[in-house]
Every structure is written in structure tokens, then in C-alpha cells.
Amino acid sequence: SEEKDDDDDDDEKKSDMKEGEEEGDDINTDEETNVKNYAPWPYSDPTVLPTSQQYANSSSSWHKFQRSNTYTTKLEEFRSYVSTTGDINMLAMFVADNPFIIEPILQLAMFFFHTRENEKGLDLVKRILWIFECACTSGFLPSPTTSRQSNNNANCGKKTKFMFMDQSLDANEIFFSTLNLFVKNSTMVGCVNTSLAGSRLLLSLDPLRDPMGVLLTMDYFSLATMKEVDYQFVINLIESEMISIYHRRLNDIGEYEPHRCELINMPNWRYSYALALYKLSFLVADEDDEDELMKVKATEALKSAIRSYPFIPKLLLDKNKINTTGRSFQIDWPSVLSPLREFNEDLKNHEAVIAGLLANDYEVSKQKITQIFIDRSHKLWCGDDVVKWLYDCCVEVVSVDAQTNCEATTCVPLALLRYSSYDPADFEDSFAHIPVANALDPQLVDLALHVRQNARRLLRMPQQQGGMPGGFNIEGPQAIQQIRALLGTGRDGMEVIDPDLPFAEIFWRSLMPWARVDGVPPGNNNNN
């Protein structure tokens, strides 16, 4: 990678990170560019970054994966001759021939996921992550002392180093996609601890832009582990205000209009923060009535969540199939849900006045975030004690005049518009099934799933066959080289031998003085 250092006190640091290299490939070190002080928006704009004081005692460096020349050539072959064909067998052969080129491996893994062969897809995803791990420089990888040093630096007032990565760069995008796919697959098999760890890694790479939308589900992963340390993580993340939501859009005059809101303004995090406090109140010590103070704090947080998003309690109850039409001495949902419904309509009108022309887009974003939250976290709210706690908080909210509750909403978190492009179906614990029967040759599956050392190639690209796809321009500047390639000759008129031919044929043909093996430079006959 090229490390983009924002720290003016440090010297410029540059290192190369090869992405998915095969044995014997050279690392490209000739095309380094000056990328010091690189920072995308909003990191580069202090006017919209009020949390800059949180990063005042820190320095950040931006990393990217850099492809070698050999990797780039192989990737171009894949995009030109394989990915455009739609032939899954050709894709499997290319993966078998090039077991460390990441893009075709990920494409083949997605085929397995969509054909309900998740184990095979997961094997390929793990291979990709291993390739990325081998490609990372030592300064980017975490070490056992990293967290310890960060805590010591924070306590001593020293600078804390943040390792960031820009997902919009082409070579970085597939790393984010693979890691996000691994998080989803881990959730499907019940490994929420792994999903939480992967989500935290994704968020740490770009915490203010959240390119993969991990903030839509990370609260669920934290609560689903049912561990005290993860409950505390949700609370600390909210109360530290280290994470904010940023979004900007072009207005009518062609200028960017920035928006920002706190993490607690997201519907899922507002409710999850209250639930984390409630769960943690049963785990803290009883000394000095700390548990009671925690419950009071949780109740106030839940009432604030209900005032902000009064339509969510009804969705949680319906998803958990709780009867909301019956009445009892302890719980009377009809008397509560009806005022909440009216309050929600008043709140929508109040928000529409504040949001103006963006009101409809904001409502769409809010509904998408809520749908993901309900689908994911509804089981966390099905306990009898939690339902009773939710009911009591709803009663207290509706006992206050609706106008007073609306006036408490002084601003609309328009930064949530950044999530309007996300599809809730992408966050489900399943993949869309493709009914393809016998699309992939079973004999190719084993070849693609296992790395073969020094095996003969299954697939030959047009360049290796001595021809140029689509013909050539005989009047072009490279006409001589194209004609030589067509005739099977290379540099200095020498015949180029395909290294994938049988060894015996390579041996006897290489004895001719006008022939050489492709990839092997001609010998130096100079005696000097």
C-alpha cells in the first residue's frame, strides 16, 4: 500500500503492498506518487467536523492497496476475456490457473453463495482475506500491543495513530466488499462475535463515512453477543461522540450542502443504546445503588427514543407477534398505541416543515433504517420484562401533551439521507437463490477450490495463443509487434514458446537458437 500520512511532525512514509501476488511476481515500486496529507471529505473539512477535538491528540494515515504489473495484466485478461462471457466454467478455470487474483475468486464465491453452496463460497472468501493479510504492511496490521499502547497514549495525552482506508479507490473497494461478505456469512451461521469483530474493523477504516453501512447492523451484533463488554461498547460509542453521520448533496445551485448528526440520531442506535443500559443494569454491582441508577438512565434513554421515533414500538410488537388488541390489569396496549400513532403523524408534519424539500427523502431513509433494525433486533425485545419496560415508557411518553413532545424535536437528522441508497434486502441472513442446474462442471470445482502448484494451465488467453482478439490495425504504431505476435515471434524476431506446452516439447524446441520460452529472457552471450 501507499501510506498517506496526515501527521506533519512525521516524515512521509511510503510502502508497497502487493495485492494477491503469485510466487515470483515483482512488486511495482517505480510509480510512487506524493500522497502526503491526503484526506477525503469530511476529514479534510474542519468546518463540518466539530468532532475534530476528539481527534486533536491523534494522527491518521490513509492506506491503499497497490497492484503490481503482473497482477494488473492478469486482471485485464480476466475483465476482457472471462467476466464478459458469463461462462461459469471459464471463470472456474481462470481461478484454477490464477489462484491469487482476487476479483475472479470473489465472483466465483458469489456464484456458490447464490447456489446454496455456502461452504465452498466461504472457503474462497477466506482465501481472499488471507491474500489481503499477506499483502498488508506490518504497520497496517494490528498487533497484541496496539490497544494497550492506544490506551496508554490516551491516558498520557499522546497522539493515537488511526489507520484509515478510502473505499472509493478501485484497489480498496474489493477489500471492503470481501470483508462485508464475510460479516454477512458469519451472521448466517450464528457467529455474531465474528460479525461484530468484522464490523468494527470495517467501521475503523472509515468511521465518519461508513461506506459499507455497518452502522445499520453493528448495534445488533453488540447486543446479540449478550456480553457485558459489548453492552458497554454500545454505551461508550454513543456517549463518546467519536462517531458522527456525515452526508453531502448537490443543491440547486450546484454546490455541496453538508449535513451532520450524531450516532444516537439513528433510530436503531437510539433504541439499542437504551436496551444496552437496561441489560447492563442487571450485570453491574449493587454497590451504591448503581444498578438502580443505570435502570433510571435506561428508562430516560428509551423514553427519548420513543419521542423521536414513536412508530417503532408498534413494529417491534407486531414482529414479535405480541397481542396488541387485548387488555389486562398490567398492560393495556390499545390505550397506548393509539396516542403514539397520532403523535407520530404530528411529528411527521413537524419534521416536514423543518426538512422542507428533503422531507420525502428523509422519510424513505428513516423507514429503511427502521426496517433493517426491526428485522435484525426484534428478538432482543421479546422478553416479558423488556416488553413490560417498553410499555411503561410508552405510558409515560403519551401522558405528556403531544405538542410538547413535538417541540422537543428541534432538528431533523438529514445526514441519514446517506442511507437512502441502501437496500434492506442486502442485510438479510440469506442470499437470493439462482436456480441453475449443472451450470458448473463438478470436475472444475475441486481445481478452483484448491491451489495447484506448478500445474498446467486449463485456460489460454488469446495472447498466449499467438493471436490478437478482434484483429489488429496494420497502420497503427504497434503494427510490427502485433504481426510478430500473430506469427509467434517476439523480441528480436525470436520465436516465443508457450511455457504451458508439454515439457518435452518445450525442451526440444528451446534448443533452437531462434526460440525462447515466454517469460524467460534470452541468454547473454557476452563474455565480458
Short mmCIF file of C-alpha atoms in Angstrom, two decimals:
data_model
loop_
_atom_site.label_atom_id
_atom_site.label_comp_id
_atom_site.label_asym_id
_atom_site.label_seq_id
_atom_site.Cartn_x
_atom_site.Cartn_y
_atom_site.Cartn_z
CA SER A 1 0.00 0.00 0.00
CA GLU A 2 0.92 3.60 -0.20
CA GLU A 3 0.57 5.07 3.25
CA LYS A 4 -0.84 8.58 3.18
CA ASP A 5 0.34 10.33 6.31
CA ASP A 6 -1.55 13.30 7.74
CA ASP A 7 0.89 13.93 10.58
CA ASP A 8 3.04 16.99 9.81
CA ASP A 9 5.51 16.05 12.53
CA ASP A 10 6.37 12.71 10.94
CA ASP A 11 8.33 12.14 7.77
CA GLU A 12 6.47 10.99 4.68
CA LYS A 13 6.03 7.24 4.79
CA LYS A 14 5.62 5.12 1.71
CA SER A 15 5.43 1.39 1.46
CA ASP A 16 4.23 -1.00 -1.18
CA MET A 17 1.50 -3.52 -0.60
CA LYS A 18 1.10 -6.14 -3.29
CA GLU A 19 -2.44 -7.34 -3.82
CA GLY A 20 -2.83 -11.07 -4.44
CA GLU A 21 0.59 -11.70 -5.90
CA GLU A 22 1.71 -15.06 -7.20
CA GLU A 23 5.09 -16.50 -6.36
CA GLY A 24 7.83 -14.89 -8.38
CA ASP A 25 5.87 -11.73 -9.21
CA ASP A 26 7.69 -8.46 -8.69
CA ILE A 27 6.33 -5.62 -6.61
CA ASN A 28 5.89 -2.44 -8.56
CA THR A 29 7.87 0.28 -6.78
CA ASP A 30 8.51 2.65 -9.66
CA GLU A 31 5.26 4.60 -9.71
CA GLU A 32 5.10 6.12 -6.25
CA THR A 33 3.30 9.46 -6.01
CA ASN A 34 3.34 12.12 -3.35
CA VAL A 35 0.21 11.41 -1.33
CA LYS A 36 1.16 13.06 1.93
CA ASN A 37 -1.61 14.93 3.78
CA TYR A 38 -4.27 13.02 1.86
CA ALA A 39 -7.71 13.15 3.47
CA PRO A 40 -11.14 12.87 1.79
CA TRP A 41 -14.24 14.74 2.86
CA PRO A 42 -15.28 15.20 5.67
CA TYR A 43 -11.86 14.56 7.23
CA SER A 44 -10.40 17.41 5.15
CA ASP A 45 -13.08 19.97 6.05
CA PRO A 46 -12.78 21.29 9.62
CA THR A 47 -15.87 23.47 9.16
CA VAL A 48 -18.15 20.41 9.17
CA LEU A 49 -16.09 18.38 11.60
CA PRO A 50 -16.98 19.54 15.12
CA THR A 51 -15.68 16.23 16.45
CA SER A 52 -12.17 17.30 15.41
CA GLN A 53 -11.36 17.91 19.07
CA GLN A 54 -11.84 14.15 19.58
CA TYR A 55 -9.03 13.58 17.06
CA ALA A 56 -6.91 16.51 18.24
CA ASN A 57 -4.45 14.24 20.05
CA SER A 58 -4.26 11.80 17.18
CA SER A 59 -2.67 11.39 13.77
CA SER A 60 -4.11 9.49 10.87
CA SER A 61 -2.67 7.71 7.86
CA TRP A 62 -4.56 6.63 4.77
CA HIS A 63 -3.66 3.33 3.11
CA LYS A 64 -4.37 1.79 -0.25
CA PHE A 65 -3.56 -1.47 -1.99
CA GLN A 66 -1.27 -1.13 -4.98
CA ARG A 67 -1.38 -3.70 -7.76
CA SER A 68 1.79 -4.96 -9.37
CA ASN A 69 2.29 -5.00 -13.13
CA THR A 70 1.76 -8.76 -13.30
CA TYR A 71 -1.43 -8.57 -11.26
CA THR A 72 -2.76 -5.74 -13.42
CA THR A 73 -2.09 -7.74 -16.59
CA LYS A 74 -3.92 -10.78 -15.24
CA LEU A 75 -6.82 -8.63 -14.08
CA GLU A 76 -7.14 -7.06 -17.53
CA GLU A 77 -7.20 -10.53 -19.08
CA PHE A 78 -9.99 -11.53 -16.72
CA ARG A 79 -12.07 -8.45 -17.45
CA SER A 80 -11.54 -8.66 -21.20
CA TYR A 81 -11.97 -12.37 -21.90
CA VAL A 82 -13.70 -14.04 -18.94
CA SER A 83 -16.03 -11.78 -16.97
CA THR A 84 -17.85 -10.57 -20.08
CA THR A 85 -18.69 -14.07 -21.30
CA GLY A 86 -20.91 -15.14 -18.40
CA ASP A 87 -19.40 -18.65 -18.64
CA ILE A 88 -19.04 -20.01 -15.10
CA ASN A 89 -16.83 -22.88 -16.28
CA MET A 90 -14.39 -20.46 -17.87
CA LEU A 91 -14.42 -18.47 -14.61
CA ALA A 92 -13.59 -21.62 -12.61
CA MET A 93 -10.72 -22.45 -14.98
CA PHE A 94 -9.34 -18.93 -14.66
CA VAL A 95 -9.46 -19.18 -10.85
CA ALA A 96 -7.70 -22.55 -11.02
CA ASP A 97 -4.96 -21.06 -13.22
CA ASN A 98 -4.68 -17.84 -11.16
CA PRO A 99 -5.44 -18.76 -7.53
CA PHE A 100 -4.29 -15.39 -6.15
CA ILE A 101 -6.20 -12.96 -8.39
CA ILE A 102 -8.90 -11.68 -6.07
CA GLU A 103 -11.62 -10.36 -8.41
CA PRO A 104 -12.43 -13.69 -10.14
CA ILE A 105 -12.23 -15.54 -6.80
CA LEU A 106 -14.86 -13.23 -5.32
CA GLN A 107 -17.07 -13.61 -8.38
CA LEU A 108 -16.88 -17.40 -8.13
CA ALA A 109 -17.59 -17.22 -4.38
CA MET A 110 -20.75 -15.21 -5.05
CA PHE A 111 -21.85 -17.90 -7.51
CA PHE A 112 -21.52 -20.52 -4.77
CA PHE A 113 -23.42 -18.36 -2.27
CA HIS A 114 -26.29 -17.83 -4.70
CA THR A 115 -26.48 -21.56 -5.50
CA ARG A 116 -26.68 -22.58 -1.81
CA GLU A 117 -23.13 -23.92 -1.61
CA ASN A 118 -22.07 -21.56 1.16
CA GLU A 119 -19.21 -23.70 2.44
CA LYS A 120 -17.41 -23.53 -0.89
CA GLY A 121 -18.05 -19.81 -1.12
CA LEU A 122 -16.74 -19.27 2.39
CA ASP A 123 -13.54 -21.16 1.55
CA LEU A 124 -12.87 -18.76 -1.30
CA VAL A 125 -13.68 -15.72 0.86
CA LYS A 126 -11.18 -16.93 3.47
CA ARG A 127 -8.56 -17.30 0.75
CA ILE A 128 -9.14 -13.68 -0.31
CA LEU A 129 -8.77 -12.45 3.26
CA TRP A 130 -5.56 -14.46 3.60
CA ILE A 131 -4.23 -12.83 0.41
CA PHE A 132 -5.05 -9.38 1.77
CA GLU A 133 -3.43 -10.21 5.10
CA CYS A 134 -0.24 -11.29 3.33
CA ALA A 135 -0.35 -8.12 1.23
CA CYS A 136 -0.67 -5.74 4.19
CA THR A 137 2.37 -3.98 5.54
CA SER A 138 3.32 -4.55 9.16
CA GLY A 139 2.36 -1.00 10.11
CA PHE A 140 -1.22 -1.54 8.97
CA LEU A 141 -1.83 -4.86 10.70
CA PRO A 142 -2.92 -4.84 14.36
CA SER A 143 -0.57 -6.21 16.97
CA PRO A 144 -1.17 -7.52 20.51
CA THR A 145 0.22 -4.28 21.92
CA THR A 146 -1.80 -1.93 19.71
CA SER A 147 -4.78 -1.50 22.03
CA ARG A 148 -2.53 -1.32 25.07
CA GLN A 149 -0.45 1.44 23.52
CA SER A 150 -3.56 3.32 22.39
CA ASN A 151 -4.95 3.32 25.93
CA ASN A 152 -1.60 4.46 27.35
CA ASN A 153 -1.34 7.23 24.77
CA ALA A 154 -4.86 8.40 25.56
CA ASN A 155 -4.11 8.49 29.27
CA CYS A 156 -0.80 10.29 28.76
CA GLY A 157 -2.14 12.81 26.25
CA LYS A 158 -0.03 11.42 23.43
CA LYS A 159 -1.14 11.08 19.84
CA THR A 160 -3.10 8.00 18.87
CA LYS A 161 -2.50 6.60 15.40
CA PHE A 162 -5.55 5.90 13.24
CA MET A 163 -5.26 3.66 10.17
CA PHE A 164 -7.83 4.72 7.57
CA MET A 165 -8.65 3.41 4.10
CA ASP A 166 -10.65 5.02 1.30
CA GLN A 167 -13.21 2.56 -0.09
CA SER A 168 -13.76 4.64 -3.24
CA LEU A 169 -10.33 3.68 -4.60
CA ASP A 170 -10.55 0.80 -7.06
CA ALA A 171 -7.99 -1.47 -5.39
CA ASN A 172 -9.53 -0.88 -1.93
CA GLU A 173 -13.15 -1.46 -2.90
CA ILE A 174 -12.88 -5.23 -3.16
CA PHE A 175 -11.29 -5.43 0.31
CA PHE A 176 -14.34 -3.72 1.82
CA SER A 177 -16.72 -5.91 -0.20
CA THR A 178 -14.98 -9.14 0.82
CA LEU A 179 -14.90 -8.22 4.49
CA ASN A 180 -18.56 -7.20 4.41
CA LEU A 181 -19.43 -10.52 2.74
CA PHE A 182 -17.53 -12.38 5.46
CA VAL A 183 -19.51 -10.48 8.13
CA LYS A 184 -22.81 -11.45 6.49
CA ASN A 185 -21.85 -15.11 6.13
CA SER A 186 -20.69 -15.25 9.76
CA THR A 187 -24.08 -13.96 10.86
CA MET A 188 -25.84 -16.62 8.82
CA VAL A 189 -24.03 -19.40 10.70
CA GLY A 190 -24.59 -17.77 14.11
CA CYS A 191 -21.07 -16.39 14.69
CA VAL A 192 -22.16 -12.95 15.91
CA ASN A 193 -18.85 -12.41 17.70
CA THR A 194 -17.04 -12.72 14.37
CA SER A 195 -19.60 -10.46 12.71
CA LEU A 196 -19.08 -7.84 15.40
CA ALA A 197 -15.30 -8.00 15.04
CA GLY A 198 -15.54 -7.66 11.26
CA SER A 199 -17.98 -4.76 11.57
CA ARG A 200 -15.73 -2.94 14.00
CA LEU A 201 -12.80 -3.36 11.59
CA LEU A 202 -14.84 -2.01 8.69
CA LEU A 203 -16.00 0.96 10.74
CA SER A 204 -12.49 1.75 11.96
CA LEU A 205 -11.23 2.04 8.37
CA ASP A 206 -13.60 4.95 7.63
CA PRO A 207 -15.65 5.84 10.73
CA LEU A 208 -17.15 9.12 9.51
CA ARG A 209 -18.44 7.88 6.13
CA ASP A 210 -19.34 4.24 6.86
CA PRO A 211 -19.15 3.16 3.19
CA MET A 212 -20.50 -0.37 3.82
CA GLY A 213 -23.35 0.65 6.15
CA VAL A 214 -22.11 -1.36 9.13
CA LEU A 215 -23.78 1.12 11.50
CA LEU A 216 -27.10 -0.30 10.35
CA THR A 217 -26.38 -3.69 11.98
CA MET A 218 -23.43 -3.33 14.35
CA ASP A 219 -25.70 -2.41 17.27
CA TYR A 220 -27.48 -5.74 16.84
CA PHE A 221 -24.22 -7.70 16.77
CA SER A 222 -23.11 -5.99 20.00
CA LEU A 223 -26.32 -6.78 21.86
CA ALA A 224 -26.71 -10.30 20.43
CA THR A 225 -23.42 -11.45 21.98
CA MET A 226 -25.04 -10.91 25.42
CA LYS A 227 -21.66 -9.94 26.88
CA GLU A 228 -21.11 -7.15 29.35
CA VAL A 229 -18.13 -5.79 27.40
CA ASP A 230 -20.23 -5.49 24.24
CA TYR A 231 -23.08 -3.77 26.10
CA GLN A 232 -20.51 -1.32 27.38
CA PHE A 233 -19.16 -0.90 23.83
CA VAL A 234 -22.56 0.36 22.61
CA ILE A 235 -22.80 2.78 25.53
CA ASN A 236 -19.25 4.07 25.09
CA LEU A 237 -19.68 4.53 21.35
CA ILE A 238 -22.75 6.69 21.89
CA GLU A 239 -21.50 8.71 24.84
CA SER A 240 -18.01 9.35 23.44
CA GLU A 241 -19.48 11.05 20.34
CA MET A 242 -16.50 9.82 18.36
CA ILE A 243 -18.76 8.61 15.54
CA SER A 244 -20.98 11.01 13.64
CA ILE A 245 -23.02 10.63 10.47
CA TYR A 246 -21.98 12.82 7.54
CA HIS A 247 -23.64 13.36 4.20
CA ARG A 248 -23.48 15.97 1.48
CA ARG A 249 -25.54 16.50 -1.64
CA LEU A 250 -25.59 18.92 -4.54
CA ASN A 251 -28.18 21.66 -4.13
CA ASP A 252 -29.99 23.56 -6.88
CA ILE A 253 -27.08 25.94 -7.48
CA GLY A 254 -24.54 23.14 -7.91
CA GLU A 255 -22.88 23.46 -4.51
CA TYR A 256 -22.39 20.73 -1.94
CA GLU A 257 -24.69 21.04 1.06
CA PRO A 258 -23.21 19.19 4.07
CA HIS A 259 -25.28 17.55 6.80
CA ARG A 260 -24.19 16.04 10.09
CA CYS A 261 -25.86 14.30 13.01
CA GLU A 262 -24.80 12.26 16.00
CA LEU A 263 -24.85 8.49 16.03
CA ILE A 264 -27.68 8.44 18.57
CA ASN A 265 -29.93 10.15 16.00
CA MET A 266 -30.11 6.88 14.05
CA PRO A 267 -33.30 5.00 15.02
CA ASN A 268 -31.56 1.67 15.63
CA TRP A 269 -28.81 3.14 17.81
CA ARG A 270 -31.21 5.22 19.89
CA TYR A 271 -33.23 2.14 20.86
CA SER A 272 -30.18 -0.12 21.17
CA TYR A 273 -28.47 2.37 23.47
CA ALA A 274 -31.45 2.22 25.84
CA LEU A 275 -31.54 -1.58 25.70
CA ALA A 276 -27.80 -1.83 26.37
CA LEU A 277 -28.22 0.31 29.50
CA TYR A 278 -31.15 -1.84 30.62
CA LYS A 279 -29.26 -5.11 30.10
CA LEU A 280 -26.15 -3.77 31.78
CA SER A 281 -28.13 -2.71 34.84
CA PHE A 282 -28.58 -6.41 35.73
CA LEU A 283 -24.85 -7.06 35.46
CA VAL A 284 -23.36 -4.20 37.46
CA ALA A 285 -22.65 -4.46 41.15
CA ASP A 286 -25.31 -3.43 43.66
CA GLU A 287 -22.93 -1.09 45.45
CA ASP A 288 -24.15 2.49 45.91
CA ASP A 289 -27.40 1.65 44.09
CA GLU A 290 -25.51 1.66 40.79
CA ASP A 291 -27.93 -0.81 39.24
CA GLU A 292 -30.93 1.41 40.06
CA LEU A 293 -29.20 4.47 38.62
CA MET A 294 -28.47 2.50 35.47
CA LYS A 295 -32.13 1.48 35.14
CA VAL A 296 -33.26 5.09 35.54
CA LYS A 297 -30.79 6.13 32.87
CA ALA A 298 -32.04 3.35 30.58
CA THR A 299 -35.65 4.41 31.09
CA GLU A 300 -34.88 8.01 30.20
CA ALA A 301 -33.00 6.85 27.10
CA LEU A 302 -35.92 4.69 25.96
CA LYS A 303 -38.44 7.49 26.50
CA SER A 304 -36.24 9.75 24.39
CA ALA A 305 -36.15 7.07 21.68
CA ILE A 306 -39.95 6.74 21.71
CA ARG A 307 -40.37 10.52 21.42
CA SER A 308 -38.02 10.60 18.43
CA TYR A 309 -39.43 7.54 16.66
CA PRO A 310 -42.89 6.75 18.13
CA PHE A 311 -43.82 4.29 15.36
CA ILE A 312 -41.14 1.75 16.28
CA PRO A 313 -42.78 0.16 19.40
CA LYS A 314 -45.75 -1.00 17.30
CA LEU A 315 -43.41 -2.53 14.71
CA LEU A 316 -41.46 -4.38 17.41
CA LEU A 317 -44.63 -5.78 18.93
CA ASP A 318 -46.03 -6.91 15.59
CA LYS A 319 -42.77 -8.55 14.57
CA ASN A 320 -42.68 -10.48 17.85
CA LYS A 321 -46.36 -11.43 17.39
CA ILE A 322 -47.40 -9.87 20.68
CA ASN A 323 -51.11 -9.26 21.09
CA THR A 324 -51.70 -5.52 20.99
CA THR A 325 -55.51 -5.63 20.98
CA GLY A 326 -56.09 -7.33 24.34
CA ARG A 327 -56.25 -5.63 27.71
CA SER A 328 -55.12 -6.72 31.15
CA PHE A 329 -54.59 -5.21 34.58
CA GLN A 330 -50.87 -4.70 33.89
CA ILE A 331 -50.73 -3.95 30.16
CA ASP A 332 -53.25 -2.07 28.02
CA TRP A 333 -51.63 -1.62 24.62
CA PRO A 334 -54.67 -0.11 22.78
CA SER A 335 -54.73 2.85 25.15
CA VAL A 336 -51.04 3.49 24.40
CA LEU A 337 -50.58 2.72 20.71
CA SER A 338 -53.41 4.93 19.53
CA PRO A 339 -51.91 8.14 21.06
CA LEU A 340 -48.49 7.10 19.74
CA ARG A 341 -49.94 6.81 16.24
CA GLU A 342 -51.41 10.30 16.45
CA PHE A 343 -48.18 11.64 17.90
CA ASN A 344 -46.25 10.09 15.02
CA GLU A 345 -48.43 11.90 12.46
CA ASP A 346 -47.92 15.22 14.25
CA LEU A 347 -44.18 14.56 14.39
CA LYS A 348 -44.03 13.82 10.64
CA ASN A 349 -45.74 17.12 9.89
CA HIS A 350 -43.38 18.92 12.24
CA GLU A 351 -40.34 17.32 10.58
CA ALA A 352 -41.68 18.11 7.10
CA VAL A 353 -41.68 21.80 7.95
CA ILE A 354 -38.06 21.64 9.11
CA ALA A 355 -36.76 19.40 6.31
CA GLY A 356 -38.56 21.23 3.50
CA LEU A 357 -37.93 19.68 0.08
CA LEU A 358 -35.92 16.84 1.63
CA ALA A 359 -38.79 15.61 3.78
CA ASN A 360 -39.76 12.73 1.48
CA ASP A 361 -36.17 11.55 1.03
CA TYR A 362 -35.63 11.74 4.78
CA GLU A 363 -38.75 9.67 5.41
CA VAL A 364 -37.53 6.99 2.97
CA SER A 365 -34.13 6.82 4.69
CA LYS A 366 -35.74 6.60 8.11
CA GLN A 367 -38.03 3.77 7.00
CA LYS A 368 -35.14 1.77 5.51
CA ILE A 369 -33.04 2.08 8.66
CA THR A 370 -36.03 1.09 10.76
CA GLN A 371 -36.83 -1.92 8.60
CA ILE A 372 -33.30 -3.27 8.98
CA PHE A 373 -33.45 -2.65 12.74
CA ILE A 374 -36.78 -4.44 13.13
CA ASP A 375 -35.74 -7.43 11.03
CA ARG A 376 -32.49 -7.79 12.94
CA SER A 377 -33.18 -6.81 16.53
CA HIS A 378 -36.82 -7.69 17.15
CA LYS A 379 -35.91 -10.88 19.05
CA LEU A 380 -33.93 -8.82 21.55
CA TRP A 381 -37.18 -7.08 22.54
CA CYS A 382 -39.40 -10.14 23.01
CA GLY A 383 -38.64 -10.86 26.68
CA ASP A 384 -41.52 -10.33 29.11
CA ASP A 385 -39.51 -7.94 31.27
CA VAL A 386 -38.40 -5.93 28.21
CA VAL A 387 -41.97 -5.73 26.87
CA LYS A 388 -43.24 -4.52 30.26
CA TRP A 389 -40.43 -1.95 30.43
CA LEU A 390 -41.29 -0.77 26.91
CA TYR A 391 -44.96 -0.45 27.86
CA ASP A 392 -44.21 1.59 30.98
CA CYS A 393 -42.04 4.00 28.98
CA CYS A 394 -44.75 4.38 26.32
CA VAL A 395 -47.29 5.21 29.04
CA GLU A 396 -45.05 7.98 30.38
CA VAL A 397 -44.49 9.40 26.90
CA VAL A 398 -48.19 9.55 25.95
CA SER A 399 -49.06 11.09 29.31
CA VAL A 400 -47.27 14.23 28.13
CA ASP A 401 -49.00 16.56 25.70
CA ALA A 402 -48.20 15.64 22.07
CA GLN A 403 -47.35 19.24 21.21
CA THR A 404 -44.71 19.26 23.93
CA ASN A 405 -43.14 16.12 22.53
CA CYS A 406 -43.08 17.59 19.01
CA GLU A 407 -41.45 20.79 20.20
CA ALA A 408 -38.70 18.70 21.73
CA THR A 409 -37.64 17.82 18.15
CA THR A 410 -35.75 20.98 17.22
CA CYS A 411 -33.84 19.49 14.30
CA VAL A 412 -34.15 16.73 11.72
CA PRO A 413 -31.06 14.50 11.18
CA LEU A 414 -30.82 14.98 7.42
CA ALA A 415 -27.43 13.24 7.43
CA LEU A 416 -29.43 10.00 7.48
CA LEU A 417 -30.04 10.62 3.78
CA ARG A 418 -26.73 8.86 3.16
CA TYR A 419 -28.52 5.55 3.84
CA SER A 420 -31.32 6.17 1.34
CA SER A 421 -29.46 4.19 -1.34
CA TYR A 422 -29.11 1.04 0.78
CA ASP A 423 -31.35 -1.95 0.13
CA PRO A 424 -32.67 -3.69 3.27
CA ALA A 425 -32.55 -6.99 1.36
CA ASP A 426 -28.73 -6.78 1.36
CA PHE A 427 -28.75 -7.04 5.17
CA GLU A 428 -30.84 -10.19 5.39
CA ASP A 429 -29.38 -13.52 6.54
CA SER A 430 -29.74 -15.11 3.13
CA PHE A 431 -28.70 -14.85 -0.49
CA ALA A 432 -31.06 -14.73 -3.44
CA HIS A 433 -31.16 -18.24 -4.90
CA ILE A 434 -30.31 -18.71 -8.57
CA PRO A 435 -31.96 -21.88 -9.91
CA VAL A 436 -29.07 -23.01 -12.11
CA ALA A 437 -28.88 -26.75 -12.77
CA ASN A 438 -25.46 -28.23 -13.53
CA ALA A 439 -24.05 -24.88 -14.61
CA LEU A 440 -20.57 -25.65 -13.26
CA ASP A 441 -18.63 -28.75 -14.23
CA PRO A 442 -18.05 -30.74 -10.98
CA GLN A 443 -14.53 -31.61 -12.11
CA LEU A 444 -13.62 -27.92 -12.14
CA VAL A 445 -14.90 -27.25 -8.62
CA ASP A 446 -12.05 -29.05 -6.87
CA LEU A 447 -9.48 -27.41 -9.17
CA ALA A 448 -10.82 -23.95 -8.32
CA LEU A 449 -11.07 -24.54 -4.56
CA HIS A 450 -7.51 -25.81 -4.13
CA VAL A 451 -4.26 -24.09 -5.04
CA ARG A 452 -2.29 -26.18 -7.51
CA GLN A 453 1.47 -25.79 -7.54
CA ASN A 454 3.17 -25.76 -10.96
CA ALA A 455 0.11 -27.28 -12.65
CA ARG A 456 -0.54 -26.96 -16.35
CA ARG A 457 -2.92 -24.18 -17.30
CA LEU A 458 -6.52 -25.02 -18.13
CA LEU A 459 -7.33 -21.79 -19.94
CA ARG A 460 -5.24 -19.96 -22.51
CA MET A 461 -5.75 -16.30 -23.13
CA PRO A 462 -5.71 -15.04 -26.77
CA GLN A 463 -2.24 -13.52 -26.28
CA GLN A 464 -0.89 -16.92 -25.23
CA GLN A 465 -2.35 -18.50 -28.35
CA GLY A 466 -0.43 -16.12 -30.57
CA GLY A 467 -3.47 -14.24 -31.89
CA MET A 468 -4.91 -10.80 -31.31
CA PRO A 469 -8.65 -10.66 -30.50
CA GLY A 470 -10.69 -8.66 -32.93
CA GLY A 471 -7.85 -8.37 -35.44
CA PHE A 472 -5.26 -5.58 -35.50
CA ASN A 473 -4.67 -2.21 -37.10
CA ILE A 474 -1.95 -2.74 -39.66
CA GLU A 475 -1.39 1.02 -39.89
CA GLY A 476 -1.16 1.55 -36.15
CA PRO A 477 2.04 2.38 -34.26
CA GLN A 478 2.21 -1.15 -32.83
CA ALA A 479 1.63 -2.96 -36.13
CA ILE A 480 5.08 -4.61 -36.11
CA GLN A 481 4.60 -6.01 -32.60
CA GLN A 482 1.10 -7.27 -33.48
CA ILE A 483 2.34 -9.01 -36.63
CA ARG A 484 5.16 -10.64 -34.67
CA ALA A 485 2.67 -11.84 -32.07
CA LEU A 486 0.45 -13.22 -34.82
CA LEU A 487 3.42 -15.09 -36.32
CA GLY A 488 4.52 -16.37 -32.94
CA THR A 489 7.68 -14.27 -32.80
CA GLY A 490 8.75 -11.93 -30.06
CA ARG A 491 11.59 -9.57 -29.33
CA ASP A 492 14.42 -9.52 -31.93
CA GLY A 493 12.41 -11.85 -34.17
CA MET A 494 12.74 -14.81 -31.83
CA GLU A 495 10.06 -17.47 -31.68
CA VAL A 496 8.23 -17.43 -28.35
CA ILE A 497 7.41 -20.84 -26.84
CA ASP A 498 4.33 -21.23 -24.68
CA PRO A 499 5.54 -22.42 -21.22
CA ASP A 500 2.34 -24.45 -20.79
CA LEU A 501 3.29 -26.85 -23.57
CA PRO A 502 4.46 -30.36 -22.61
CA PHE A 503 7.91 -30.31 -21.03
CA ALA A 504 9.42 -32.50 -23.74
CA GLU A 505 8.22 -30.17 -26.48
CA ILE A 506 9.48 -27.12 -24.60
CA PHE A 507 12.88 -28.81 -24.23
CA TRP A 508 13.48 -29.75 -27.88
CA ARG A 509 12.04 -26.51 -29.26
CA SER A 510 14.16 -24.39 -26.91
CA LEU A 511 17.31 -25.98 -28.36
CA MET A 512 16.81 -23.88 -31.48
CA PRO A 513 18.85 -20.65 -31.32
CA TRP A 514 15.91 -18.54 -32.62
CA ALA A 515 13.47 -19.71 -29.92
CA ARG A 516 12.98 -18.76 -26.32
CA VAL A 517 10.44 -19.65 -23.63
CA ASP A 518 7.88 -16.99 -22.85
CA GLY A 519 8.83 -15.24 -19.62
CA VAL A 520 12.48 -16.30 -19.81
CA PRO A 521 14.76 -13.56 -21.19
CA PRO A 522 17.32 -14.51 -23.85
CA GLY A 523 20.72 -15.54 -22.55
CA ASN A 524 23.61 -13.07 -22.58
CA ASN A 525 26.32 -14.38 -24.89
CA ASN A 526 28.71 -11.60 -23.89
CA ASN A 527 31.88 -12.96 -22.37
CA ASN A 528 32.73 -9.62 -20.78
#
